[in-house]
């Protein structure tokens, strides 16, 4: 039973990370423009710095680490 619960948490965590990533991209993307991975990571970093809650800061850091792994 615990395995299902962990899987549920992972799924919710992934959804939250994708939602955060979508919000950040929506804020910085202009019509007809493309964004580099570095630009997205920079926007996430700035969002984390401006965040009032530690949870938002941690979420930004987690998504940054995920994207950074994609660069390698």
GROMACS .gro file of N, CA, C and O in nm:
model
  288
    1UNK      N    1   0.081  -0.120   0.000
    1UNK     CA    2   0.000   0.000   0.000
    1UNK      C    3   0.085   0.126   0.000
    1UNK      O    4   0.051   0.222  -0.065
    2UNK      N    5   0.194   0.128   0.075
    2UNK     CA    6   0.278   0.246   0.081
    2UNK      C    7   0.334   0.282  -0.056
    2UNK      O    8   0.349   0.399  -0.088
    3UNK      N    9   0.366   0.181  -0.138
    3UNK     CA   10   0.419   0.207  -0.271
    3UNK      C   11   0.323   0.290  -0.354
    3UNK      O   12   0.362   0.381  -0.425
    4UNK      N   13   0.193   0.262  -0.345
    4UNK     CA   14   0.094   0.340  -0.417
    4UNK      C   15   0.089   0.483  -0.369
    4UNK      O   16   0.071   0.576  -0.446
    5UNK      N   17   0.106   0.500  -0.240
    5UNK     CA   18   0.102   0.635  -0.183
    5UNK      C   19   0.222   0.716  -0.231
    5UNK      O   20   0.206   0.830  -0.271
    6UNK      N   21   0.338   0.654  -0.233
    6UNK     CA   22   0.458   0.723  -0.281
    6UNK      C   23   0.441   0.760  -0.427
    6UNK      O   24   0.474   0.869  -0.469
    7UNK      N   25   0.387   0.666  -0.505
    7UNK     CA   26   0.366   0.693  -0.646
    7UNK      C   27   0.270   0.810  -0.663
    7UNK      O   28   0.291   0.895  -0.749
    8UNK      N   29   0.167   0.818  -0.584
    8UNK     CA   30   0.072   0.929  -0.588
    8UNK      C   31   0.146   1.059  -0.559
    8UNK      O   32   0.127   1.158  -0.629
    9UNK      N   33   0.230   1.062  -0.457
    9UNK     CA   34   0.306   1.182  -0.423
    9UNK      C   35   0.398   1.222  -0.537
    9UNK      O   36   0.409   1.339  -0.570
   10UNK      N   37   0.464   1.124  -0.599
   10UNK     CA   38   0.553   1.153  -0.711
   10UNK      C   39   0.476   1.215  -0.826
   10UNK      O   40   0.522   1.308  -0.891
   11UNK      N   41   0.357   1.162  -0.853
   11UNK     CA   42   0.274   1.213  -0.962
   11UNK      C   43   0.231   1.356  -0.933
   11UNK      O   44   0.235   1.442  -1.021
   12UNK      N   45   0.189   1.381  -0.811
   12UNK     CA   46   0.148   1.517  -0.773
   12UNK      C   47   0.266   1.612  -0.777
   12UNK      O   48   0.254   1.726  -0.821
   13UNK      N   49   0.382   1.566  -0.735
   13UNK     CA   50   0.504   1.646  -0.737
   13UNK      C   51   0.540   1.681  -0.882
   13UNK      O   52   0.573   1.795  -0.913
   14UNK      N   53   0.532   1.584  -0.971
   14UNK     CA   54   0.563   1.607  -1.112
   14UNK      C   55   0.464   1.707  -1.171
   14UNK      O   56   0.503   1.798  -1.245
   15UNK      N   57   0.336   1.692  -1.138
   15UNK     CA   58   0.235   1.786  -1.188
   15UNK      C   59   0.265   1.928  -1.142
   15UNK      O   60   0.253   2.023  -1.219
   16UNK      N   61   0.303   1.942  -1.016
   16UNK     CA   62   0.334   2.075  -0.962
   16UNK      C   63   0.457   2.134  -1.032
   16UNK      O   64   0.460   2.254  -1.062
   17UNK      N   65   0.557   2.050  -1.061
   17UNK     CA   66   0.676   2.098  -1.129
   17UNK      C   67   0.643   2.143  -1.271
   17UNK      O   68   0.689   2.247  -1.316
   18UNK      N   69   0.561   2.065  -1.342
   18UNK     CA   70   0.522   2.103  -1.478
   18UNK      C   71   0.439   2.231  -1.476
   18UNK      O   72   0.454   2.315  -1.565
   19UNK      N   73   0.352   2.246  -1.377
   19UNK     CA   74   0.271   2.367  -1.367
   19UNK      C   75   0.359   2.489  -1.343
   19UNK      O   76   0.340   2.594  -1.405
   20UNK      N   77   0.457   2.475  -1.255
   20UNK     CA   78   0.550   2.585  -1.227
   20UNK      C   79   0.628   2.620  -1.353
   20UNK      O   80   0.640   2.737  -1.389
   21UNK      N   81   0.678   2.519  -1.421
   21UNK     CA   82   0.754   2.542  -1.544
   21UNK      C   83   0.667   2.612  -1.648
   21UNK      O   84   0.710   2.707  -1.713
   22UNK      N   85   0.543   2.567  -1.662
   22UNK     CA   86   0.450   2.630  -1.756
   22UNK      C   87   0.424   2.776  -1.722
   22UNK      O   88   0.421   2.862  -1.811
   23UNK      N   89   0.405   2.805  -1.594
   23UNK     CA   90   0.380   2.943  -1.550
   23UNK      C   91   0.499   3.033  -1.581
   23UNK      O   92   0.482   3.144  -1.631
   24UNK      N   93   0.618   2.985  -1.552
   24UNK     CA   94   0.739   3.065  -1.575
   24UNK      C   95   0.759   3.090  -1.725
   24UNK      O   96   0.786   3.202  -1.767
   25UNK      N   97   0.742   2.985  -1.805
   25UNK     CA   98   0.759   3.001  -1.949
   25UNK      C   99   0.655   3.098  -2.005
   25UNK      O  100   0.687   3.184  -2.088
   26UNK      N  101   0.532   3.086  -1.960
   26UNK     CA  102   0.426   3.175  -2.006
   26UNK      C  103   0.458   3.320  -1.976
   26UNK      O  104   0.429   3.409  -2.056
   27UNK      N  105   0.520   3.346  -1.863
   27UNK     CA  106   0.554   3.483  -1.823
   27UNK      C  107   0.664   3.543  -1.910
   27UNK      O  108   0.663   3.663  -1.935
   28UNK      N  109   0.758   3.462  -1.958
   28UNK     CA  110   0.872   3.519  -2.030
   28UNK      C  111   0.865   3.501  -2.182
   28UNK      O  112   0.937   3.569  -2.254
   29UNK      N  113   0.779   3.413  -2.230
   29UNK     CA  114   0.773   3.384  -2.373
   29UNK      C  115   0.691   3.490  -2.446
   29UNK      O  116   0.580   3.525  -2.405
   30UNK      N  117   0.748   3.541  -2.553
   30UNK     CA  118   0.679   3.637  -2.638
   30UNK      C  119   0.637   3.565  -2.767
   30UNK      O  120   0.704   3.471  -2.810
   31UNK      N  121   0.528   3.609  -2.831
   31UNK     CA  122   0.484   3.543  -2.955
   31UNK      C  123   0.596   3.539  -3.060
   31UNK      O  124   0.667   3.637  -3.080
   32UNK      N  125   0.612   3.424  -3.123
   32UNK     CA  126   0.711   3.407  -3.226
   32UNK      C  127   0.854   3.392  -3.175
   32UNK      O  128   0.948   3.385  -3.254
   33UNK      N  129   0.871   3.386  -3.045
   33UNK     CA  130   1.004   3.379  -2.985
   33UNK      C  131   1.033   3.236  -2.940
   33UNK      O  132   0.942   3.162  -2.906
   34UNK      N  133   1.158   3.199  -2.941
   34UNK     CA  134   1.199   3.071  -2.883
   34UNK      C  135   1.285   3.100  -2.761
   34UNK      O  136   1.348   3.205  -2.752
   35UNK      N  137   1.284   3.008  -2.669
   35UNK     CA  138   1.362   3.023  -2.546
   35UNK      C  139   1.465   2.912  -2.537
   35UNK      O  140   1.436   2.797  -2.569
   36UNK      N  141   1.583   2.947  -2.492
   36UNK     CA  142   1.684   2.845  -2.466
   36UNK      C  143   1.661   2.787  -2.327
   36UNK      O  144   1.594   2.848  -2.243
   37UNK      N  145   1.717   2.671  -2.304
   37UNK     CA  146   1.707   2.609  -2.173
   37UNK      C  147   1.771   2.698  -2.067
   37UNK      O  148   1.720   2.710  -1.956
   38UNK      N  149   1.879   2.766  -2.103
   38UNK     CA  150   1.946   2.857  -2.009
   38UNK      C  151   1.855   2.973  -1.970
   38UNK      O  152   1.854   3.015  -1.854
   39UNK      N  153   1.778   3.024  -2.065
   39UNK     CA  154   1.685   3.134  -2.034
   39UNK      C  155   1.575   3.087  -1.940
   39UNK      O  156   1.536   3.159  -1.847
   40UNK      N  157   1.526   2.967  -1.962
   40UNK     CA  158   1.422   2.911  -1.875
   40UNK      C  159   1.477   2.890  -1.735
   40UNK      O  160   1.412   2.925  -1.635
   41UNK      N  161   1.597   2.834  -1.725
   41UNK     CA  162   1.659   2.812  -1.595
   41UNK      C  163   1.682   2.946  -1.524
   41UNK      O  164   1.656   2.958  -1.405
   42UNK      N  165   1.726   3.047  -1.597
   42UNK     CA  166   1.744   3.179  -1.538
   42UNK      C  167   1.614   3.237  -1.485
   42UNK      O  168   1.610   3.295  -1.376
   43UNK      N  169   1.505   3.218  -1.560
   43UNK     CA  170   1.376   3.268  -1.515
   43UNK      C  171   1.329   3.193  -1.390
   43UNK      O  172   1.273   3.253  -1.298
   44UNK      N  173   1.353   3.063  -1.385
   44UNK     CA  174   1.318   2.985  -1.265
   44UNK      C  175   1.400   3.031  -1.145
   44UNK      O  176   1.349   3.042  -1.034
   45UNK      N  177   1.527   3.058  -1.169
   45UNK     CA  178   1.615   3.106  -1.062
   45UNK      C  179   1.562   3.239  -1.006
   45UNK      O  180   1.551   3.255  -0.885
   46UNK      N  181   1.529   3.331  -1.095
   46UNK     CA  182   1.476   3.462  -1.050
   46UNK      C  183   1.343   3.446  -0.978
   46UNK      O  184   1.317   3.513  -0.878
   47UNK      N  185   1.258   3.356  -1.027
   47UNK     CA  186   1.130   3.330  -0.961
   47UNK      C  187   1.153   3.278  -0.820
   47UNK      O  188   1.087   3.321  -0.725
   48UNK      N  189   1.249   3.187  -0.804
   48UNK     CA  190   1.282   3.134  -0.672
   48UNK      C  191   1.335   3.242  -0.578
   48UNK      O  192   1.302   3.243  -0.460
   49UNK      N  193   1.416   3.332  -0.632
   49UNK     CA  194   1.469   3.441  -0.549
   49UNK      C  195   1.360   3.535  -0.500
   49UNK      O  196   1.365   3.585  -0.388
   50UNK      N  197   1.261   3.558  -0.586
   50UNK     CA  198   1.152   3.651  -0.550
   50UNK      C  199   1.042   3.586  -0.467
   50UNK      O  200   0.957   3.655  -0.412
   51UNK      N  201   1.042   3.454  -0.460
   51UNK     CA  202   0.934   3.382  -0.392
   51UNK      C  203   0.936   3.410  -0.242
   51UNK      O  204   1.041   3.419  -0.180
   52UNK      N  205   0.816   3.426  -0.187
   52UNK     CA  206   0.801   3.449  -0.044
   52UNK      C  207   0.806   3.319   0.036
   52UNK      O  208   0.847   3.319   0.151
   53UNK      N  209   0.763   3.211  -0.025
   53UNK     CA  210   0.753   3.086   0.050
   53UNK      C  211   0.872   2.995   0.022
   53UNK      O  212   0.918   2.984  -0.093
   54UNK      N  213   0.920   2.928   0.125
   54UNK     CA  214   1.029   2.831   0.107
   54UNK      C  215   0.988   2.718   0.013
   54UNK      O  216   1.071   2.664  -0.060
   55UNK      N  217   0.859   2.682   0.011
   55UNK     CA  218   0.812   2.576  -0.076
   55UNK      C  219   0.831   2.613  -0.223
   55UNK      O  220   0.872   2.531  -0.304
   56UNK      N  221   0.800   2.738  -0.258
   56UNK     CA  222   0.817   2.785  -0.395
   56UNK      C  223   0.965   2.789  -0.432
   56UNK      O  224   1.004   2.751  -0.541
   57UNK      N  225   1.047   2.835  -0.337
   57UNK     CA  226   1.192   2.838  -0.362
   57UNK      C  227   1.244   2.697  -0.389
   57UNK      O  228   1.322   2.675  -0.482
   58UNK      N  229   1.201   2.601  -0.308
   58UNK     CA  230   1.245   2.462  -0.324
   58UNK      C  231   1.194   2.404  -0.455
   58UNK      O  232   1.266   2.330  -0.523
   59UNK      N  233   1.072   2.437  -0.492
   59UNK     CA  234   1.015   2.388  -0.618
   59UNK      C  235   1.096   2.440  -0.736
   59UNK      O  236   1.128   2.365  -0.828
   60UNK      N  237   1.132   2.567  -0.733
   60UNK     CA  238   1.214   2.625  -0.840
   60UNK      C  239   1.349   2.556  -0.848
   60UNK      O  240   1.396   2.522  -0.957
   61UNK      N  241   1.410   2.534  -0.733
   61UNK     CA  242   1.541   2.467  -0.731
   61UNK      C  243   1.531   2.326  -0.788
   61UNK      O  244   1.619   2.281  -0.861
   62UNK      N  245   1.423   2.257  -0.755
   62UNK     CA  246   1.405   2.119  -0.802
   62UNK      C  247   1.390   2.116  -0.954
   62UNK      O  248   1.448   2.032  -1.022
   63UNK      N  249   1.311   2.208  -1.009
   63UNK     CA  250   1.291   2.212  -1.154
   63UNK      C  251   1.422   2.252  -1.223
   63UNK      O  252   1.456   2.198  -1.328
   64UNK      N  253   1.496   2.345  -1.163
   64UNK     CA  254   1.626   2.384  -1.219
   64UNK      C  255   1.719   2.263  -1.226
   64UNK      O  256   1.785   2.240  -1.327
   65UNK      N  257   1.725   2.184  -1.119
   65UNK     CA  258   1.810   2.066  -1.120
   65UNK      C  259   1.766   1.967  -1.228
   65UNK      O  260   1.849   1.909  -1.298
   66UNK      N  261   1.636   1.950  -1.242
   66UNK     CA  262   1.584   1.860  -1.344
   66UNK      C  263   1.624   1.906  -1.484
   66UNK      O  264   1.672   1.828  -1.565
   67UNK      N  265   1.609   2.035  -1.512
   67UNK     CA  266   1.646   2.088  -1.643
   67UNK      C  267   1.797   2.084  -1.665
   67UNK      O  268   1.842   2.057  -1.777
   68UNK      N  269   1.873   2.110  -1.561
   68UNK     CA  270   2.018   2.107  -1.574
   68UNK      C  271   2.068   1.968  -1.612
   68UNK      O  272   2.161   1.953  -1.690
   69UNK      N  273   2.002   1.865  -1.557
   69UNK     CA  274   2.039   1.728  -1.593
   69UNK      C  275   2.010   1.702  -1.741
   69UNK      O  276   2.081   1.626  -1.805
   70UNK      N  277   1.908   1.764  -1.796
   70UNK     CA  278   1.874   1.748  -1.937
   70UNK      C  279   1.981   1.809  -2.027
   70UNK      O  280   1.998   1.768  -2.141
   71UNK      N  281   2.054   1.908  -1.976
   71UNK     CA  282   2.157   1.975  -2.055
   71UNK      C  283   2.281   1.889  -2.071
   71UNK      O  284   2.357   1.907  -2.165
   72UNK      N  285   2.302   1.796  -1.981
   72UNK     CA  286   2.424   1.714  -1.986
   72UNK      C  287   2.410   1.593  -2.074
   72UNK      O  288   2.324   1.541  -2.114
   0.00000   0.00000   0.00000
